[in-house]
Short mmCIF file of C-alpha atoms and ligand atoms in Angstrom, two decimals:
data_model
loop_
_atom_site.label_atom_id
_atom_site.label_comp_id
_atom_site.label_asym_id
_atom_site.label_seq_id
_atom_site.Cartn_x
_atom_site.Cartn_y
_atom_site.Cartn_z
CA MET A 1 -57.04 75.28 -64.18
CA MET A 2 -60.36 74.09 -62.75
CA LYS A 3 -61.07 70.39 -63.13
CA GLU A 4 -64.16 68.96 -64.72
CA ARG A 5 -66.64 68.24 -61.91
CA PRO A 6 -67.68 64.60 -61.25
CA GLN A 7 -71.24 63.72 -62.22
CA GLY A 8 -72.94 62.27 -59.16
CA PHE A 9 -71.80 58.86 -57.97
CA LYS A 10 -70.46 57.31 -61.18
CA TYR A 11 -67.21 55.35 -61.59
CA VAL A 12 -64.43 57.26 -63.29
CA LYS A 13 -61.27 55.32 -64.03
CA THR A 14 -58.30 56.87 -62.27
CA SER A 15 -54.56 56.27 -62.76
CA ILE A 16 -53.81 53.60 -60.19
CA ASN A 17 -55.48 50.95 -58.03
CA TYR A 18 -54.04 48.74 -55.31
CA VAL A 19 -54.14 44.94 -55.07
CA SER A 20 -52.67 42.58 -52.50
CA TYR A 21 -52.99 38.77 -52.41
CA TYR A 22 -53.26 36.45 -49.41
CA LYS A 23 -51.90 32.94 -49.92
CA ASP A 24 -50.53 30.25 -47.58
CA GLY A 25 -51.54 32.30 -44.55
CA ALA A 26 -49.81 35.58 -45.43
CA TRP A 27 -50.38 38.80 -47.40
CA ASP A 28 -47.94 39.73 -50.16
CA GLU A 29 -46.38 43.20 -50.49
CA GLY A 30 -49.27 44.62 -52.51
CA SER A 31 -48.89 46.42 -55.81
CA LEU A 32 -50.06 49.58 -57.54
CA ASN A 33 -51.64 48.89 -60.94
CA GLU A 34 -53.01 50.83 -63.86
CA TYR A 35 -55.21 48.07 -65.26
CA ASP A 36 -58.66 48.13 -63.59
CA MET A 37 -59.72 44.53 -64.30
CA LEU A 38 -59.08 41.42 -62.20
CA ASN A 39 -58.08 37.96 -63.31
CA ILE A 40 -59.47 35.54 -60.71
CA SER A 41 -60.53 31.90 -60.58
CA ILE A 42 -63.94 31.15 -62.00
CA MET A 43 -64.54 29.22 -58.76
CA SER A 44 -63.82 32.11 -56.38
CA THR A 45 -65.99 32.07 -53.21
CA ALA A 46 -66.73 35.77 -53.76
CA LEU A 47 -68.50 34.85 -57.00
CA HIS A 48 -70.49 31.86 -55.74
CA TYR A 49 -71.02 32.37 -52.02
CA GLY A 50 -70.72 36.13 -51.61
CA GLN A 51 -67.57 35.89 -49.51
CA GLN A 52 -66.59 39.54 -49.82
CA CYS A 53 -66.74 42.80 -47.91
CA PHE A 54 -65.88 46.43 -48.51
CA GLU A 55 -65.54 49.91 -47.06
CA GLY A 56 -66.30 53.41 -48.26
CA LEU A 57 -64.53 56.61 -47.29
CA LYS A 58 -63.46 59.85 -48.94
CA ALA A 59 -60.45 62.08 -49.49
CA TYR A 60 -61.27 65.78 -49.19
CA ARG A 61 -59.49 68.69 -50.90
CA ARG A 62 -59.03 71.57 -48.45
CA LYS A 63 -59.14 75.27 -49.30
CA ASP A 64 -55.34 75.42 -49.01
CA GLY A 65 -55.06 72.63 -51.61
CA LYS A 66 -53.99 69.95 -49.12
CA ILE A 67 -55.79 66.63 -48.98
CA GLN A 68 -57.24 64.98 -45.89
CA LEU A 69 -59.02 61.82 -44.78
CA PHE A 70 -61.78 61.56 -42.18
CA ARG A 71 -61.86 58.93 -39.38
CA ILE A 72 -59.91 56.40 -41.43
CA GLU A 73 -59.08 54.35 -38.32
CA ASP A 74 -62.78 53.68 -37.87
CA ASN A 75 -63.04 52.37 -41.42
CA ALA A 76 -60.01 50.17 -40.77
CA LYS A 77 -61.67 48.70 -37.66
CA ARG A 78 -65.01 48.14 -39.36
CA PHE A 79 -63.27 46.47 -42.29
CA GLN A 80 -61.68 44.04 -39.84
CA MET A 81 -65.09 43.33 -38.29
CA SER A 82 -66.57 42.61 -41.72
CA CYS A 83 -63.66 40.30 -42.62
CA GLU A 84 -64.00 38.38 -39.37
CA GLN A 85 -67.75 38.01 -39.81
CA LEU A 86 -67.23 36.29 -43.17
CA ALA A 87 -64.32 34.10 -41.98
CA MET A 88 -61.76 36.07 -44.00
CA PRO A 89 -58.27 37.10 -42.90
CA ILE A 90 -58.02 40.62 -41.54
CA VAL A 91 -55.83 43.43 -42.83
CA ALA A 92 -53.75 45.16 -40.13
CA LYS A 93 -54.93 48.70 -39.39
CA GLU A 94 -51.56 50.22 -40.30
CA ARG A 95 -51.46 48.38 -43.61
CA PHE A 96 -55.01 49.45 -44.47
CA ILE A 97 -54.21 53.10 -43.74
CA ASP A 98 -50.84 53.00 -45.46
CA ALA A 99 -52.31 51.48 -48.64
CA ILE A 100 -55.08 54.10 -48.74
CA ILE A 101 -52.61 56.95 -48.35
CA LYS A 102 -50.50 55.46 -51.17
CA ILE A 103 -53.46 55.10 -53.49
CA VAL A 104 -54.79 58.61 -52.83
CA LYS A 105 -51.34 60.09 -53.43
CA ALA A 106 -50.99 58.07 -56.65
CA ASN A 107 -54.30 59.57 -57.84
CA ILE A 108 -53.79 63.05 -56.50
CA ASP A 109 -54.87 64.71 -59.75
CA PHE A 110 -58.26 63.04 -59.44
CA VAL A 111 -59.08 64.59 -56.06
CA PRO A 112 -61.77 67.15 -57.00
CA ASP A 113 -61.35 70.87 -56.35
CA TYR A 114 -62.39 72.44 -53.07
CA GLY A 115 -65.65 74.32 -52.90
CA PHE A 116 -68.30 72.11 -54.49
CA GLY A 117 -68.66 69.26 -52.01
CA ASP A 118 -66.98 66.86 -54.47
CA THR A 119 -64.51 64.27 -53.16
CA LEU A 120 -62.40 61.28 -54.09
CA TYR A 121 -64.37 58.21 -53.01
CA ILE A 122 -62.18 55.37 -51.74
CA ARG A 123 -63.40 51.79 -51.96
CA PRO A 124 -61.32 49.16 -50.14
CA PHE A 125 -62.63 45.61 -50.62
CA MET A 126 -61.74 41.99 -49.96
CA ILE A 127 -62.85 38.96 -51.97
CA GLY A 128 -62.35 35.24 -51.50
CA VAL A 129 -60.54 33.88 -54.58
CA GLY A 130 -58.88 30.62 -55.71
CA HIS A 131 -60.33 27.34 -56.97
CA ASN A 132 -63.15 26.26 -54.63
CA LEU A 133 -66.26 24.20 -55.06
CA GLY A 134 -67.76 23.17 -51.73
CA LEU A 135 -68.96 25.79 -49.27
CA ARG A 136 -66.05 26.70 -47.04
CA PRO A 137 -63.90 29.80 -46.58
CA ALA A 138 -61.48 30.36 -49.46
CA SER A 139 -57.81 29.71 -48.86
CA GLU A 140 -56.78 32.71 -50.96
CA TYR A 141 -57.94 36.33 -50.82
CA LEU A 142 -57.55 39.58 -52.67
CA PHE A 143 -57.54 42.92 -50.87
CA GLY A 144 -58.00 45.82 -53.27
CA ILE A 145 -58.51 49.56 -53.20
CA VAL A 146 -60.01 51.57 -56.02
CA VAL A 147 -60.88 55.28 -56.06
CA SER A 148 -63.18 57.49 -58.10
CA PRO A 149 -63.99 61.20 -58.00
CA VAL A 150 -67.62 61.70 -56.93
CA GLY A 151 -70.23 64.39 -56.56
CA SER A 152 -73.42 64.00 -54.55
CA TYR A 153 -75.07 60.60 -54.07
CA PHE A 154 -78.66 61.82 -54.22
CA SER A 155 -79.30 64.35 -56.96
CA GLY A 156 -80.17 67.82 -55.70
CA LEU A 157 -77.76 68.24 -52.80
CA ALA A 158 -79.35 69.44 -49.56
CA LYS A 159 -82.85 69.27 -51.02
CA PRO A 160 -85.16 67.04 -48.94
CA VAL A 161 -86.05 63.78 -50.68
CA ASP A 162 -89.04 61.45 -50.56
CA MET A 163 -88.57 57.92 -49.23
CA ILE A 164 -90.77 54.82 -49.27
CA VAL A 165 -90.83 51.90 -46.85
CA SER A 166 -89.61 48.71 -48.50
CA ASP A 167 -91.68 45.52 -48.62
CA TYR A 168 -88.45 43.54 -48.33
CA ASP A 169 -85.96 42.96 -45.52
CA ARG A 170 -82.31 43.89 -45.86
CA ALA A 171 -80.66 41.88 -43.09
CA ALA A 172 -81.73 39.32 -40.50
CA PRO A 173 -81.57 40.07 -36.75
CA ARG A 174 -78.55 37.83 -36.14
CA GLY A 175 -77.25 38.05 -39.69
CA THR A 176 -74.77 40.42 -41.29
CA GLY A 177 -76.56 43.78 -41.20
CA HIS A 178 -73.99 45.26 -38.79
CA VAL A 179 -71.09 44.66 -41.20
CA LYS A 180 -70.39 45.92 -44.70
CA VAL A 181 -70.73 42.79 -46.80
CA GLY A 182 -71.97 42.60 -50.38
CA GLY A 183 -74.86 40.24 -49.59
CA ASN A 184 -76.67 42.98 -47.65
CA TYR A 185 -76.49 45.22 -50.68
CA ALA A 186 -77.50 42.56 -53.19
CA ALA A 187 -80.51 41.91 -50.97
CA SER A 188 -81.47 45.58 -51.11
CA LEU A 189 -81.23 46.11 -54.88
CA LYS A 190 -84.75 45.02 -55.79
CA ALA A 191 -86.24 47.25 -53.10
CA GLN A 192 -84.17 50.20 -54.28
CA LEU A 193 -85.15 49.65 -57.90
CA GLU A 194 -88.85 49.46 -57.05
CA ALA A 195 -88.62 52.63 -54.91
CA LYS A 196 -86.91 54.53 -57.73
CA LYS A 197 -89.45 53.29 -60.28
CA LYS A 198 -92.18 54.79 -58.12
CA GLY A 199 -90.35 58.13 -58.06
CA PHE A 200 -88.74 57.91 -54.60
CA ALA A 201 -85.11 58.72 -53.88
CA ASP A 202 -84.60 55.42 -52.03
CA CYS A 203 -86.30 53.05 -49.62
CA ILE A 204 -86.41 52.64 -45.87
CA PHE A 205 -85.87 49.20 -44.38
CA LEU A 206 -87.80 48.26 -41.26
CA ASP A 207 -86.62 45.82 -38.61
CA PRO A 208 -87.04 42.33 -40.08
CA LYS A 209 -88.58 40.83 -36.94
CA THR A 210 -91.58 43.10 -36.34
CA HIS A 211 -91.61 45.38 -39.42
CA SER A 212 -92.56 48.27 -37.19
CA LYS A 213 -89.25 50.13 -36.58
CA ILE A 214 -86.97 52.08 -38.91
CA GLU A 215 -83.56 50.47 -39.50
CA GLU A 216 -81.72 51.90 -42.51
CA VAL A 217 -82.37 54.40 -45.28
CA GLY A 218 -80.90 52.71 -48.35
CA VAL A 219 -77.15 52.91 -47.74
CA ALA A 220 -77.42 55.38 -44.89
CA ASN A 221 -78.51 55.59 -41.23
CA PHE A 222 -81.68 57.41 -40.23
CA PHE A 223 -81.83 60.27 -37.74
CA GLY A 224 -84.61 62.57 -36.64
CA ILE A 225 -84.70 65.76 -34.60
CA THR A 226 -87.66 66.35 -32.30
CA LYS A 227 -89.44 69.52 -31.28
CA ASP A 228 -87.87 69.21 -27.82
CA LYS A 229 -84.29 69.18 -29.18
CA LYS A 230 -83.43 65.51 -29.28
CA TYR A 231 -81.29 63.85 -31.95
CA ILE A 232 -82.73 60.34 -32.22
CA THR A 233 -81.35 57.49 -34.28
CA PRO A 234 -82.37 53.81 -34.36
CA LYS A 235 -80.78 51.16 -32.19
CA SER A 236 -80.61 47.68 -33.66
CA PRO A 237 -78.02 44.91 -34.06
CA SER A 238 -78.71 44.68 -37.80
CA ILE A 239 -77.83 48.30 -38.65
CA LEU A 240 -74.43 49.32 -39.98
CA ASN A 241 -72.67 51.41 -37.34
CA SER A 242 -72.27 54.53 -39.47
CA ILE A 243 -69.14 56.59 -38.92
CA THR A 244 -71.02 59.66 -40.15
CA ASN A 245 -73.83 59.06 -37.67
CA ARG A 246 -71.31 58.59 -34.87
CA SER A 247 -69.79 61.96 -35.80
CA LEU A 248 -73.20 63.65 -35.94
CA LYS A 249 -74.14 62.24 -32.54
CA TRP A 250 -70.99 63.80 -31.10
CA LEU A 251 -71.60 67.15 -32.81
CA ALA A 252 -75.29 67.18 -31.86
CA MET A 253 -74.43 66.56 -28.22
CA HIS A 254 -71.28 68.65 -27.77
CA VAL A 255 -71.77 71.52 -30.17
CA LEU A 256 -75.54 71.89 -30.59
CA ASN A 257 -76.46 70.81 -27.07
CA LEU A 258 -79.07 68.37 -28.28
CA GLN A 259 -79.93 65.31 -26.27
CA VAL A 260 -78.76 62.26 -28.22
CA LEU A 261 -80.76 59.05 -28.03
CA GLU A 262 -80.43 55.67 -29.69
CA GLN A 263 -83.77 53.98 -29.49
CA ASP A 264 -86.57 52.29 -31.40
CA ILE A 265 -88.17 54.59 -33.97
CA PHE A 266 -91.59 53.30 -34.86
CA ILE A 267 -92.67 53.95 -38.44
CA ASP A 268 -96.18 54.97 -37.33
CA GLU A 269 -94.88 57.38 -34.67
CA LEU A 270 -93.01 60.02 -36.64
CA SER A 271 -95.04 63.05 -35.60
CA ASP A 272 -92.55 64.16 -32.92
CA PHE A 273 -89.87 64.76 -35.55
CA GLU A 274 -89.43 68.27 -36.88
CA GLU A 275 -86.54 67.22 -39.13
CA ALA A 276 -85.37 63.89 -40.50
CA GLY A 277 -82.38 62.82 -42.52
CA ALA A 278 -80.22 60.06 -43.96
CA CYS A 279 -76.53 60.13 -43.10
CA GLY A 280 -73.52 58.27 -44.42
CA THR A 281 -70.26 58.73 -46.32
CA ALA A 282 -72.06 58.68 -49.67
CA ALA A 283 -75.26 60.47 -48.61
CA VAL A 284 -73.37 62.93 -46.31
CA ILE A 285 -76.58 64.35 -44.80
CA THR A 286 -79.59 64.12 -47.03
CA PRO A 287 -82.73 65.61 -45.52
CA ILE A 288 -85.89 63.52 -45.77
CA ALA A 289 -89.06 65.32 -46.85
CA SER A 290 -91.50 62.44 -46.46
CA ILE A 291 -91.84 58.73 -45.79
CA THR A 292 -94.55 56.74 -47.55
CA ASN A 293 -95.62 53.54 -45.84
CA GLY A 294 -98.29 51.67 -47.79
CA SER A 295 -101.16 54.10 -48.29
CA HIS A 296 -99.90 56.53 -45.61
CA LYS A 297 -97.53 59.39 -46.40
CA HIS A 298 -95.87 61.17 -43.48
CA VAL A 299 -94.56 64.62 -44.41
CA PHE A 300 -92.00 66.18 -42.06
CA PRO A 301 -92.46 69.88 -41.14
CA HIS A 302 -89.13 70.82 -42.79
CA HIS A 303 -89.91 69.17 -46.11
CA GLU A 304 -89.06 72.01 -48.47
CA LYS A 305 -85.57 72.77 -47.35
CA MET A 306 -83.08 71.42 -44.88
CA GLY A 307 -84.25 72.12 -41.32
CA PRO A 308 -82.15 74.39 -39.07
CA TYR A 309 -80.52 71.68 -36.94
CA THR A 310 -79.84 69.47 -39.94
CA ARG A 311 -78.25 72.46 -41.66
CA GLN A 312 -76.02 73.16 -38.66
CA LEU A 313 -74.98 69.52 -38.48
CA TYR A 314 -74.29 69.50 -42.22
CA ASP A 315 -72.17 72.65 -42.00
CA LEU A 316 -70.24 71.36 -38.99
CA LEU A 317 -69.59 67.93 -40.47
CA THR A 318 -68.58 69.09 -43.93
CA GLY A 319 -66.65 72.01 -42.40
CA ILE A 320 -64.50 69.53 -40.48
CA GLN A 321 -64.22 67.11 -43.41
CA PHE A 322 -62.99 69.83 -45.78
CA GLY A 323 -60.74 71.44 -43.18
CA ASP A 324 -62.68 74.71 -42.75
CA ILE A 325 -63.57 73.99 -39.12
CA LYS A 326 -61.03 72.89 -36.55
CA ASP A 327 -61.22 69.16 -35.98
CA PRO A 328 -62.32 68.65 -32.37
CA ASN A 329 -61.37 64.99 -32.00
CA ASP A 330 -58.41 63.94 -34.13
CA TRP A 331 -60.84 62.75 -36.78
CA VAL A 332 -58.87 64.20 -39.65
CA MET A 333 -55.55 63.12 -41.18
CA ILE A 334 -53.83 65.50 -43.61
CA ILE A 335 -51.91 63.34 -46.07
CA ASP A 336 -50.48 65.70 -48.64
C1 PLP B 401 -76.24 50.23 -45.06
C2 PLP B 401 -75.46 51.43 -44.68
N1 PLP B 401 -75.82 52.14 -43.62
C3 PLP B 401 -75.14 53.24 -43.25
C4 PLP B 401 -74.03 53.68 -43.95
C5 PLP B 401 -73.29 54.88 -43.50
O1 PLP B 401 -72.07 54.52 -42.91
P1 PLP B 401 -70.83 55.49 -42.93
O2 PLP B 401 -71.29 56.75 -42.30
O3 PLP B 401 -69.80 54.81 -42.11
O4 PLP B 401 -70.45 55.68 -44.34
C6 PLP B 401 -73.64 52.98 -45.08
C7 PLP B 401 -72.50 53.44 -45.89
O5 PLP B 401 -71.42 53.00 -45.70
C8 PLP B 401 -74.34 51.81 -45.45
O6 PLP B 401 -73.96 51.11 -46.52
#
């Protein structure tokens, strides 16, 4: 029987979540739980000082009914980087992967059907817990994993969306923009809200030093494709190193024969781009129709429907993620 389809990116309680505690310098065994609430100290560093980080990845249902993960080792490595940046203990790669496999298998009935682009979103996270008052790293931590079936992040899948440049900064040049920590996202909420109120899908953050170069598109990386067949994406130390973008760079170069460049993308020099998009685990590839910056609105040539290169990248990426296209690089792990 066909399952009910998930509505966008909303939390749906599933059967089981995973929680492991770190105390006296070591992680416990970890446990699978049905209850989706936490009982933590009111003085937890995660609550007062934002000592927390997270990851986001997906489990994909293949046509043959099997379930697979995409580039999970890269999420494990980035999670370690985020933990280190916030002075938290790391989780071994094997443990991270093992716990995710366990939790996906325990929620197998919640993995959406093949054929609609729906997936099971997986959210690993770590928070500093325990009784603390002064500012210092916690001595106890909680590593958790929760999952939820999801549809598309931006409504109207594959339809180009309008973006607006934010008046606010997301992350400082030598701050935490390159890791996945909650503070970056808290700092972006007001900008996102204001963008949505004005009718835009999300906002674009510029580099915080000069406010002249594109950094991130909400919770996704930016890429553009030029008339002369270049895939260009921003280079900056305060951008999250997107696993999706890394995959697209490889596909653009090796499959589509595009030249791939990481360089400054100036907000007032967008006319070379034929196509533009936002890419990430949640956004997948969302084409960008226009970018409004103050009183200026730049409309990309392919603003009505996904441009041809973006379409090919989308088909290749999702084809590999859902197991329809042979994985060229050991990116995929079939788990069930
Ligand atoms: C700020 C930001 N940029 C980019 C991305 C895309 O990264 P990934 O492709 O690894 O999901 C995300 C999502 O995780 C993000 O939160």
